PDB file of C-alpha atoms in Angstrom:
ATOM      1  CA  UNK A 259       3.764 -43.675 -39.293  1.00 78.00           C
ATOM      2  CA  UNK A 260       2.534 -42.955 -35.930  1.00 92.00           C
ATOM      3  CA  UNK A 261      -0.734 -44.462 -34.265  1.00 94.00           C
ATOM      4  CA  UNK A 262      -3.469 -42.108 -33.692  1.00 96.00           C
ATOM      5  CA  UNK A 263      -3.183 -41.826 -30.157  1.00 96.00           C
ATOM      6  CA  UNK A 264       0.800 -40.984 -30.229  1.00 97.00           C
ATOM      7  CA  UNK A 265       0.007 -38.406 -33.681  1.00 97.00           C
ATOM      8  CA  UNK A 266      -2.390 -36.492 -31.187  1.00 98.00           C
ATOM      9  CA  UNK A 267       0.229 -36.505 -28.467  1.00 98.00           C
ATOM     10  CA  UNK A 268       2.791 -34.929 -31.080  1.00 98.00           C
ATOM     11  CA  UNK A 269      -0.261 -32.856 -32.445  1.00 98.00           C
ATOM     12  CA  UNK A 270       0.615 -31.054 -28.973  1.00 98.00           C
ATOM     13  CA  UNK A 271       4.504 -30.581 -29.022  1.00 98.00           C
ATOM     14  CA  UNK A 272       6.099 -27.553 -31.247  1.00 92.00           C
ATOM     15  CA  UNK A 273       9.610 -26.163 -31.122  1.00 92.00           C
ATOM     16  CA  UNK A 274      10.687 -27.328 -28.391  1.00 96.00           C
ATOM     17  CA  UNK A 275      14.835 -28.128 -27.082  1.00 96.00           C
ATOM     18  CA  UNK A 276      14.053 -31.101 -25.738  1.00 97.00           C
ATOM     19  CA  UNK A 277      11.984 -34.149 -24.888  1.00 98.00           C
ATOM     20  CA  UNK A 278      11.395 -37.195 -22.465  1.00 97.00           C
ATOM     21  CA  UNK A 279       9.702 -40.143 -23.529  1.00 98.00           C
ATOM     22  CA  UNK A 280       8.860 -42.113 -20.596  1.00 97.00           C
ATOM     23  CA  UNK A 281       7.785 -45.581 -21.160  1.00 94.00           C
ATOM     24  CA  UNK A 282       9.351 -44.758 -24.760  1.00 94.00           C
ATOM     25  CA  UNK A 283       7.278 -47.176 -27.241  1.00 80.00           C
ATOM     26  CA  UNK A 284      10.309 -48.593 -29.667  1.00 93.00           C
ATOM     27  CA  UNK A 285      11.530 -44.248 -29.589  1.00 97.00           C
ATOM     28  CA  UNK A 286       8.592 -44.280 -32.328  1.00 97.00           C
ATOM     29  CA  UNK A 287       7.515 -40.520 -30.833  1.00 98.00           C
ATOM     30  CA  UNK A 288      10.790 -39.617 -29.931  1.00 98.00           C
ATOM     31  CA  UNK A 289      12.060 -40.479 -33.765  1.00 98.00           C
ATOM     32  CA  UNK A 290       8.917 -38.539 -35.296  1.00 98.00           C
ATOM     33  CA  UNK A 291       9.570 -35.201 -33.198  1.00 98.00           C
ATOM     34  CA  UNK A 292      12.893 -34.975 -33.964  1.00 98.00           C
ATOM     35  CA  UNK A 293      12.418 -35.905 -37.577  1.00 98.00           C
ATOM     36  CA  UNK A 294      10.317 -33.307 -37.913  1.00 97.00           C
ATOM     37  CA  UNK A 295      11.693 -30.465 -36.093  1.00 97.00           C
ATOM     38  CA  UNK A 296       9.157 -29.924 -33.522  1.00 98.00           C
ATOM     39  CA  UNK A 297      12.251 -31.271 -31.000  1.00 98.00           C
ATOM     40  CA  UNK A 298      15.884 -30.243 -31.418  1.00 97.00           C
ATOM     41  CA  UNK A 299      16.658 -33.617 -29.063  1.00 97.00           C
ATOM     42  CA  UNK A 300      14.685 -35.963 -27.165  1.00 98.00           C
ATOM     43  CA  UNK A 301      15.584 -38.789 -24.440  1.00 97.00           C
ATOM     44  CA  UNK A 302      13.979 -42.780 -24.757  1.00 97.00           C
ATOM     45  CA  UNK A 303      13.224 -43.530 -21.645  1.00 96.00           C
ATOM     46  CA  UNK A 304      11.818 -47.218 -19.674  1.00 96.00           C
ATOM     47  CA  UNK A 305      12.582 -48.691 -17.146  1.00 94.00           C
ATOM     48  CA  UNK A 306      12.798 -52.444 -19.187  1.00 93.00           C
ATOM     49  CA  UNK A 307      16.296 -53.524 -21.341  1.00 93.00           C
ATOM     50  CA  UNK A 308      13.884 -55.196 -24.059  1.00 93.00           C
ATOM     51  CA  UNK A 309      11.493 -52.146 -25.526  1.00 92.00           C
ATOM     52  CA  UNK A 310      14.959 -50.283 -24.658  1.00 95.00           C
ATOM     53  CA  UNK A 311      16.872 -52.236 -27.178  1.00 96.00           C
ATOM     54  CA  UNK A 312      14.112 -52.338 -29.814  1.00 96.00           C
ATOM     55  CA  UNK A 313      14.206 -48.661 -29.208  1.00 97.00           C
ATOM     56  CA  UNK A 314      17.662 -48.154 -29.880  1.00 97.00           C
ATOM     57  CA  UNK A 315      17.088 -50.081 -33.206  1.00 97.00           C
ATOM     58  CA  UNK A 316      15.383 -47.875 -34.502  1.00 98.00           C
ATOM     59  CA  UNK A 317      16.810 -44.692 -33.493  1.00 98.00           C
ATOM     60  CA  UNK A 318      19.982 -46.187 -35.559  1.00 98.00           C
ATOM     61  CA  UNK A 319      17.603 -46.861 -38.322  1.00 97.00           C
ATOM     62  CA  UNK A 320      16.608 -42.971 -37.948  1.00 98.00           C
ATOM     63  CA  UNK A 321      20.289 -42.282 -38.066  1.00 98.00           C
ATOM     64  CA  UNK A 322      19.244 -40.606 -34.856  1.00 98.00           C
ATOM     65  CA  UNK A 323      21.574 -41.898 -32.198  1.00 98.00           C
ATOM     66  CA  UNK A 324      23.452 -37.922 -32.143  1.00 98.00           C
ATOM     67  CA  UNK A 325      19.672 -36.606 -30.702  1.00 98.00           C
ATOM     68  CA  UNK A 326      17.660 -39.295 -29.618  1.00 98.00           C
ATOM     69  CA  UNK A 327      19.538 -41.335 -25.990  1.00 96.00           C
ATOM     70  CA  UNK A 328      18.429 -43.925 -25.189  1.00 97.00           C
ATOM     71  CA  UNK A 329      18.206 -44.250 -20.498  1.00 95.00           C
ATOM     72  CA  UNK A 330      16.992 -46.987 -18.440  1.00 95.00           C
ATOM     73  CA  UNK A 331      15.356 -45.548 -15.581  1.00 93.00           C
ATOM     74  CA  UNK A 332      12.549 -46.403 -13.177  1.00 93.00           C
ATOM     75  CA  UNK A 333      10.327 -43.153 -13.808  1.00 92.00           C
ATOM     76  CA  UNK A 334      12.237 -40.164 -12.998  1.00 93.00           C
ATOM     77  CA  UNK A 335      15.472 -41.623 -11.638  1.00 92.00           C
ATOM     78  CA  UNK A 336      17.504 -40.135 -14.278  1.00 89.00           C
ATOM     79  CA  UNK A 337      16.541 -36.969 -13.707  1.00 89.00           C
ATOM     80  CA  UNK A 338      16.406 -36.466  -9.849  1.00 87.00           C
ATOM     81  CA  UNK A 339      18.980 -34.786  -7.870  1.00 76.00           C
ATOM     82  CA  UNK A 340      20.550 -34.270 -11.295  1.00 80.00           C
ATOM     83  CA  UNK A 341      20.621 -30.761 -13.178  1.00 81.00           C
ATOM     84  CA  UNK A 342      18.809 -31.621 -16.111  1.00 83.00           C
ATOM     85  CA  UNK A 343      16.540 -29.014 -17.867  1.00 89.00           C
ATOM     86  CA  UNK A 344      13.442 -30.546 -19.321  1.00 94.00           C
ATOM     87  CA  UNK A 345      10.991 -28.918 -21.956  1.00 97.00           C
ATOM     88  CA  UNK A 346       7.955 -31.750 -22.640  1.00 98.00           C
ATOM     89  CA  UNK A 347       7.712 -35.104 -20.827  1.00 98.00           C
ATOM     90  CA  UNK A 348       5.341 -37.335 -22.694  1.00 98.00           C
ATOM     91  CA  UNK A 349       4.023 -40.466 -20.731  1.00 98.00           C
ATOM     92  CA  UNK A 350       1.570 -42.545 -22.930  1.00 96.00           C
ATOM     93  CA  UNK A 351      -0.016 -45.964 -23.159  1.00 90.00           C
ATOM     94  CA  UNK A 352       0.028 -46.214 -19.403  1.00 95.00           C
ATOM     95  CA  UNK A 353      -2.784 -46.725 -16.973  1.00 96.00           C
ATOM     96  CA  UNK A 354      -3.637 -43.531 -14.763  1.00 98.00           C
ATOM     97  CA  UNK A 355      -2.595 -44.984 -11.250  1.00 97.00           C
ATOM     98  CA  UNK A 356       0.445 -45.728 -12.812  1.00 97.00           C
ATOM     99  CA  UNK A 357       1.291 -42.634 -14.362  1.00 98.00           C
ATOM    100  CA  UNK A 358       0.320 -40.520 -11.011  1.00 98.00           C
ATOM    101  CA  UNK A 359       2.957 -42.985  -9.270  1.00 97.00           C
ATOM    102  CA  UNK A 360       5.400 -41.793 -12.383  1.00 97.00           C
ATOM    103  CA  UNK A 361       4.818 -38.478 -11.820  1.00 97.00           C
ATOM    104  CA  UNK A 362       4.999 -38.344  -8.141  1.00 96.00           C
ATOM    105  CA  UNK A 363       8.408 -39.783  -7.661  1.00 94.00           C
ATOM    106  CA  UNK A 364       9.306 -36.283 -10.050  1.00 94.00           C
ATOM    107  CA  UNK A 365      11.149 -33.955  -7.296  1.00 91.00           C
ATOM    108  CA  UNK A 366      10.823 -31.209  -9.143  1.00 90.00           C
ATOM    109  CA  UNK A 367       8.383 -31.260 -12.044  1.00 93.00           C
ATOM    110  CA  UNK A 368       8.821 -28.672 -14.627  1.00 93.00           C
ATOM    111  CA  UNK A 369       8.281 -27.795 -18.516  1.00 95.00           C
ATOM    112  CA  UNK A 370       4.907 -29.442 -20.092  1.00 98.00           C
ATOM    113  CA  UNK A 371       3.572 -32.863 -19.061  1.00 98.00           C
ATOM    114  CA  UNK A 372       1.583 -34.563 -21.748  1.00 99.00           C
ATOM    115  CA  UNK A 373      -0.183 -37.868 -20.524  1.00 98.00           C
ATOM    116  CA  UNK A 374      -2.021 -40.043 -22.925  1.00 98.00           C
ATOM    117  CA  UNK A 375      -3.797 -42.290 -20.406  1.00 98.00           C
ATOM    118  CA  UNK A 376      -5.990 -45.729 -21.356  1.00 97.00           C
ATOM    119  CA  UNK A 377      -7.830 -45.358 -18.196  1.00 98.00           C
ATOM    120  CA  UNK A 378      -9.991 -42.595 -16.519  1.00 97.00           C
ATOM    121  CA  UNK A 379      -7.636 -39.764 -15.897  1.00 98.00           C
ATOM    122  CA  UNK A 380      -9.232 -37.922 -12.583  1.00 98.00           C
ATOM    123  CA  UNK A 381      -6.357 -39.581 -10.393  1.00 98.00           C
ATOM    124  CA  UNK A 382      -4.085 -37.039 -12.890  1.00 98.00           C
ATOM    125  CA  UNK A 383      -6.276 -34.141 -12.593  1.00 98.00           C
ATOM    126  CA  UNK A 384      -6.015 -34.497  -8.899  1.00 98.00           C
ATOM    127  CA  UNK A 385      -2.274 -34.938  -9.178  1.00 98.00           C
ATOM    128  CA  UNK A 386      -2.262 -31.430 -10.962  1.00 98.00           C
ATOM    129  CA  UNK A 387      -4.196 -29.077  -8.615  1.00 97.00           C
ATOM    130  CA  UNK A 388      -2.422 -30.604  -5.407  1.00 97.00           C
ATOM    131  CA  UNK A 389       0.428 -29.394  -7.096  1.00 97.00           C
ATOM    132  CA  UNK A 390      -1.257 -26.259  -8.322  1.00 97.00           C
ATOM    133  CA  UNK A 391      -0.586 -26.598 -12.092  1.00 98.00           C
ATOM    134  CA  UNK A 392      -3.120 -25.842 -15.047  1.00 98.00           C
ATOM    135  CA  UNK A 393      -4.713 -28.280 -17.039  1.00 98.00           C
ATOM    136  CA  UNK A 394      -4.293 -26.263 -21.275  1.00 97.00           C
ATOM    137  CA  UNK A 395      -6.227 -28.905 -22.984  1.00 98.00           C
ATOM    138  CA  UNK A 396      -7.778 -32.410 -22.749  1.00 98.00           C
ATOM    139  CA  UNK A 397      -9.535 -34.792 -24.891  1.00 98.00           C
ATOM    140  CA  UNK A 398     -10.680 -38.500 -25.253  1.00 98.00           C
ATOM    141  CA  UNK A 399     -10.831 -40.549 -28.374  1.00 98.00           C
ATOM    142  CA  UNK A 400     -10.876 -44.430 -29.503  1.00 98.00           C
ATOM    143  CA  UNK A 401      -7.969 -45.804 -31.334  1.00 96.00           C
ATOM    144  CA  UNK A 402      -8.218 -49.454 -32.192  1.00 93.00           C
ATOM    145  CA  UNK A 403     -11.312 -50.037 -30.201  1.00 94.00           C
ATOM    146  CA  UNK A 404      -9.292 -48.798 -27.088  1.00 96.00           C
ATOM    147  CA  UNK A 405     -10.781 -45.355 -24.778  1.00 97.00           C
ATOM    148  CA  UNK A 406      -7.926 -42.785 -24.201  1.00 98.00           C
ATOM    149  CA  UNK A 407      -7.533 -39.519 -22.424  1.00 98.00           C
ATOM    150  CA  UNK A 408      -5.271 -37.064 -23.311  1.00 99.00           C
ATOM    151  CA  UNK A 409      -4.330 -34.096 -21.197  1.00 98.00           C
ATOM    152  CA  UNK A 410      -1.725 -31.279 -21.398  1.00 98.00           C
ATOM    153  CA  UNK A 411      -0.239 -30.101 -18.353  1.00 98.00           C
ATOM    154  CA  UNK A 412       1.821 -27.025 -17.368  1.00 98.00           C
ATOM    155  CA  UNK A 413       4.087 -26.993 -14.537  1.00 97.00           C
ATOM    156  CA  UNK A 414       4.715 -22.861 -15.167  1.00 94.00           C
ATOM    157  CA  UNK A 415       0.342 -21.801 -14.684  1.00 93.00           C
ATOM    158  CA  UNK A 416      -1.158 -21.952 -11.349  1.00 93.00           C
ATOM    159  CA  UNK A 417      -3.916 -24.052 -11.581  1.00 94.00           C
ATOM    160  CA  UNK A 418      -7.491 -22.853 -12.493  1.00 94.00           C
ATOM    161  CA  UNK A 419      -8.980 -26.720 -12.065  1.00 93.00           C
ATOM    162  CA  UNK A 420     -11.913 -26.325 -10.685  1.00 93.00           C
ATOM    163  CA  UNK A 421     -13.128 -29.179  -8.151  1.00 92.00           C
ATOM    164  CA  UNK A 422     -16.433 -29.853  -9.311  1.00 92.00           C
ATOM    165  CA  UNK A 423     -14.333 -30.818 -12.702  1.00 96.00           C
ATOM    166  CA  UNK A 424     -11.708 -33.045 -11.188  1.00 97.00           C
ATOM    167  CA  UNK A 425     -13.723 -36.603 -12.044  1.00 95.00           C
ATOM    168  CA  UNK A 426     -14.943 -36.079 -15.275  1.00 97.00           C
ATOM    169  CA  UNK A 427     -12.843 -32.832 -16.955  1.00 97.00           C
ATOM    170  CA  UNK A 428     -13.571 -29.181 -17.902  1.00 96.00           C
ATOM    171  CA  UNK A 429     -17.006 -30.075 -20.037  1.00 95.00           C
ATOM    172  CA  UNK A 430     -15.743 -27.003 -22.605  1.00 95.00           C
ATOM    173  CA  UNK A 431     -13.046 -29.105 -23.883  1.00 97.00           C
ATOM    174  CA  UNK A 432     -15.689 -31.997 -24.592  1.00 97.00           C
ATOM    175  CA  UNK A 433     -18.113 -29.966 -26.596  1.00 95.00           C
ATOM    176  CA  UNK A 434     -19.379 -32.485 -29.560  1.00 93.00           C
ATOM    177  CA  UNK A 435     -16.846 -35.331 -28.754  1.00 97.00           C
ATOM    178  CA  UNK A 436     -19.593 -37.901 -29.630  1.00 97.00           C
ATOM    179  CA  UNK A 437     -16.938 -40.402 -28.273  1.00 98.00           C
ATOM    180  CA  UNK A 438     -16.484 -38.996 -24.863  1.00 98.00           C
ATOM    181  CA  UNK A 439     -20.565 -38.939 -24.705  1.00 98.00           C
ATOM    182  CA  UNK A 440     -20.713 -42.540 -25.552  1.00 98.00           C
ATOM    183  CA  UNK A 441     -18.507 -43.527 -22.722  1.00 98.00           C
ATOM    184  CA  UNK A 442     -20.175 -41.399 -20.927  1.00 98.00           C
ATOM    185  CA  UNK A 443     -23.659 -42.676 -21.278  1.00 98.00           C
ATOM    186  CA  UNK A 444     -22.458 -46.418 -20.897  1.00 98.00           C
ATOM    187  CA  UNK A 445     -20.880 -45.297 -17.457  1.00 98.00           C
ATOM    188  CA  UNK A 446     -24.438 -43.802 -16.369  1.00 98.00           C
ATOM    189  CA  UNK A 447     -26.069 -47.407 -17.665  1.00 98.00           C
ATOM    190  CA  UNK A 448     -23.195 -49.473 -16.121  1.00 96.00           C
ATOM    191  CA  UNK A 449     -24.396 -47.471 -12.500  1.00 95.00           C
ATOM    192  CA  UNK A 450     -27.714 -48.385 -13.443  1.00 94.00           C
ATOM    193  CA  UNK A 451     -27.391 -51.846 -13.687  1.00 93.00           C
ATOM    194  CA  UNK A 452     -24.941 -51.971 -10.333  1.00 90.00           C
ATOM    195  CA  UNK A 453     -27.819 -50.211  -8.657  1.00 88.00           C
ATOM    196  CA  UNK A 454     -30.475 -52.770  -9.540  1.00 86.00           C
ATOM    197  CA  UNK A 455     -28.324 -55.047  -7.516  1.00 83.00           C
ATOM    198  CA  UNK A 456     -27.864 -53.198  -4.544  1.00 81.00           C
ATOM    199  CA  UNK A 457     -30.772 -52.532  -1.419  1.00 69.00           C
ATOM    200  CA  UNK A 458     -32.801 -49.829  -1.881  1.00 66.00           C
ATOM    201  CA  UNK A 459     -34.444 -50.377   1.859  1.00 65.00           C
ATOM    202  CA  UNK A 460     -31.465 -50.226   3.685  1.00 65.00           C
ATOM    203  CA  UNK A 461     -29.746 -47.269   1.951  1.00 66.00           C
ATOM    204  CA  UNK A 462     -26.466 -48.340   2.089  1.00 81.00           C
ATOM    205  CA  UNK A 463     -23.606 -46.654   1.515  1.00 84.00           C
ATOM    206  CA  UNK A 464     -22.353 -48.112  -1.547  1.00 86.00           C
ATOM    207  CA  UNK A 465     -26.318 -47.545  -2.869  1.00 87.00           C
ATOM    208  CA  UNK A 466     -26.034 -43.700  -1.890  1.00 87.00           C
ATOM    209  CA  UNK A 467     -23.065 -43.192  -3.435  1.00 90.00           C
ATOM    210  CA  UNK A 468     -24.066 -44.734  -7.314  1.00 92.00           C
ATOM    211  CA  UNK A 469     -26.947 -42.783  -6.782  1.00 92.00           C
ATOM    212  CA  UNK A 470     -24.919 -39.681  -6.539  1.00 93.00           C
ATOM    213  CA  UNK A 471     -22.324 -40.992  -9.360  1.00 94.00           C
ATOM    214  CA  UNK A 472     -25.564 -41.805 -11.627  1.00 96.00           C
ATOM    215  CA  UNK A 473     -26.811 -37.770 -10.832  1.00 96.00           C
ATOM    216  CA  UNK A 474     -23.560 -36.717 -11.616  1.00 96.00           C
ATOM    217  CA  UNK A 475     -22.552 -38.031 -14.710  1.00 97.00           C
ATOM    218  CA  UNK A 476     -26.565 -37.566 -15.968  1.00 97.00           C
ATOM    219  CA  UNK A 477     -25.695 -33.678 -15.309  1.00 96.00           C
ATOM    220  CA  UNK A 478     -22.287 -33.252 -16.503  1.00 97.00           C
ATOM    221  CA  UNK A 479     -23.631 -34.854 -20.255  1.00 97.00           C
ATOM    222  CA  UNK A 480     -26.912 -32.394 -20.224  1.00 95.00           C
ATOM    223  CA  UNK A 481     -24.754 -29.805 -19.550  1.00 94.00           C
ATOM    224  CA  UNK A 482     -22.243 -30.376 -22.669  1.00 95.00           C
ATOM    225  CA  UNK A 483     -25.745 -31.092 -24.490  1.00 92.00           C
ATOM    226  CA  UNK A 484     -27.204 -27.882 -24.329  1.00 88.00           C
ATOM    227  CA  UNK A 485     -23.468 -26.284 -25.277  1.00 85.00           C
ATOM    228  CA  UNK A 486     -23.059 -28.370 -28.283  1.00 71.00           C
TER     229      UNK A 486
END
């Protein structure tokens, strides 16, 4: 049974040829897609021989080892300079600075990029309109106490990101996510409490700018508020 942070990530793939689990935890979403038909084949992919092996363990377990490979690569490796058509790449469990390094080392990024990220994701967003591709959904949820983001990326829609959304996400896709308002609020309190800290006389620049955070974040939530 998958964890509720890789279900939503499947929750998002459908009929698709193929797959690419990077980072591949034990092939567990790789196994489940192709078990139940929502990928005709699917590649395990990290850049470590351990979770690799443990991987492969289970794809024989699954009886799986015809669709499911198994590749130890650094990122992308595999896939550069090599014709290789890809339908979903899935990247989860991963900080965001490291999944923006993933994804940039991709020389040309195509199909649907789903990222399941367990810190804040506006490094990713910014990632996808330099490269002019559309953000389809996002979302943000708790799974054993942990925050994660979710987005879904396509590499075939020009982009129609917004900048005023690139640090804290489209607010339409965060209509009643009590979760995401939670965070939210302890993010305007954490700024609070830096701000108590810092000098008000002397304006700084650090001061200036968690005013402007604070401001920000106070008007992104009343805005979802009065939508909800």
């Amino acid at each position: 049974m998958l964890s509720k942070r890789l279900s939503k990530v499947a929750d998002l793939i459908n009929d698709c040829n193929n797959v690419a689990d990077i980072g591949t935890d034990h092939a567990y979403l790789p196994i489940f897609l192709v078990q139940n038909s929502k990928a005709k084949c699917a590649f395990a992919i990290d850049v470590n021989s351990e979770p690799l092996a443990e991987a492969l363990k289970n794809i024989q377990s699954a009886n799986l080892t015809n669709k499911i490979t198994t590749i130890k690569s650094n990122g992308f490796d595999f896939i550069n300079d090599k014709d290789i058509s890809l339908d979903v790449v899935t990247i989860c469990g991963l900080g965001s600075p490291t999944i923006v390094n993933i994804l940039s080392s991709w020389k040309k990024p195509q199909g649907q990029i789903i990222v399941c990220s367990n810190t804040e994701v506006s490094p990713i967003r910014q990632w996808a309109f330099k490269n002019n591709f559309e953000i389809l959904f996002e979302d943000f949820f708790v799974d054993q106490k942990k925050h994660y983001w979710l987005l879904q990326i396509s590499t075939k829609f020009k982009s129609s990101i917004l900048k005023k959304d690139l640090l804290l996400g489209n607010k339409n896709y965060f209509i009643n996510n009590q979760n995401y308002l939670f965070y939210l609020n302890n993010e305007i309190n954490k700024y609070k409490s830096i701000l108590l800290k810092l000098n008000k006389k002397n304006h700084s620049e650090q001061y200036i700018k968690t005013v402007k955070k604070i401001k920000s974040i106070e008007g992104y939530v009343n805005a979802i508020n009065k939508i909800s």
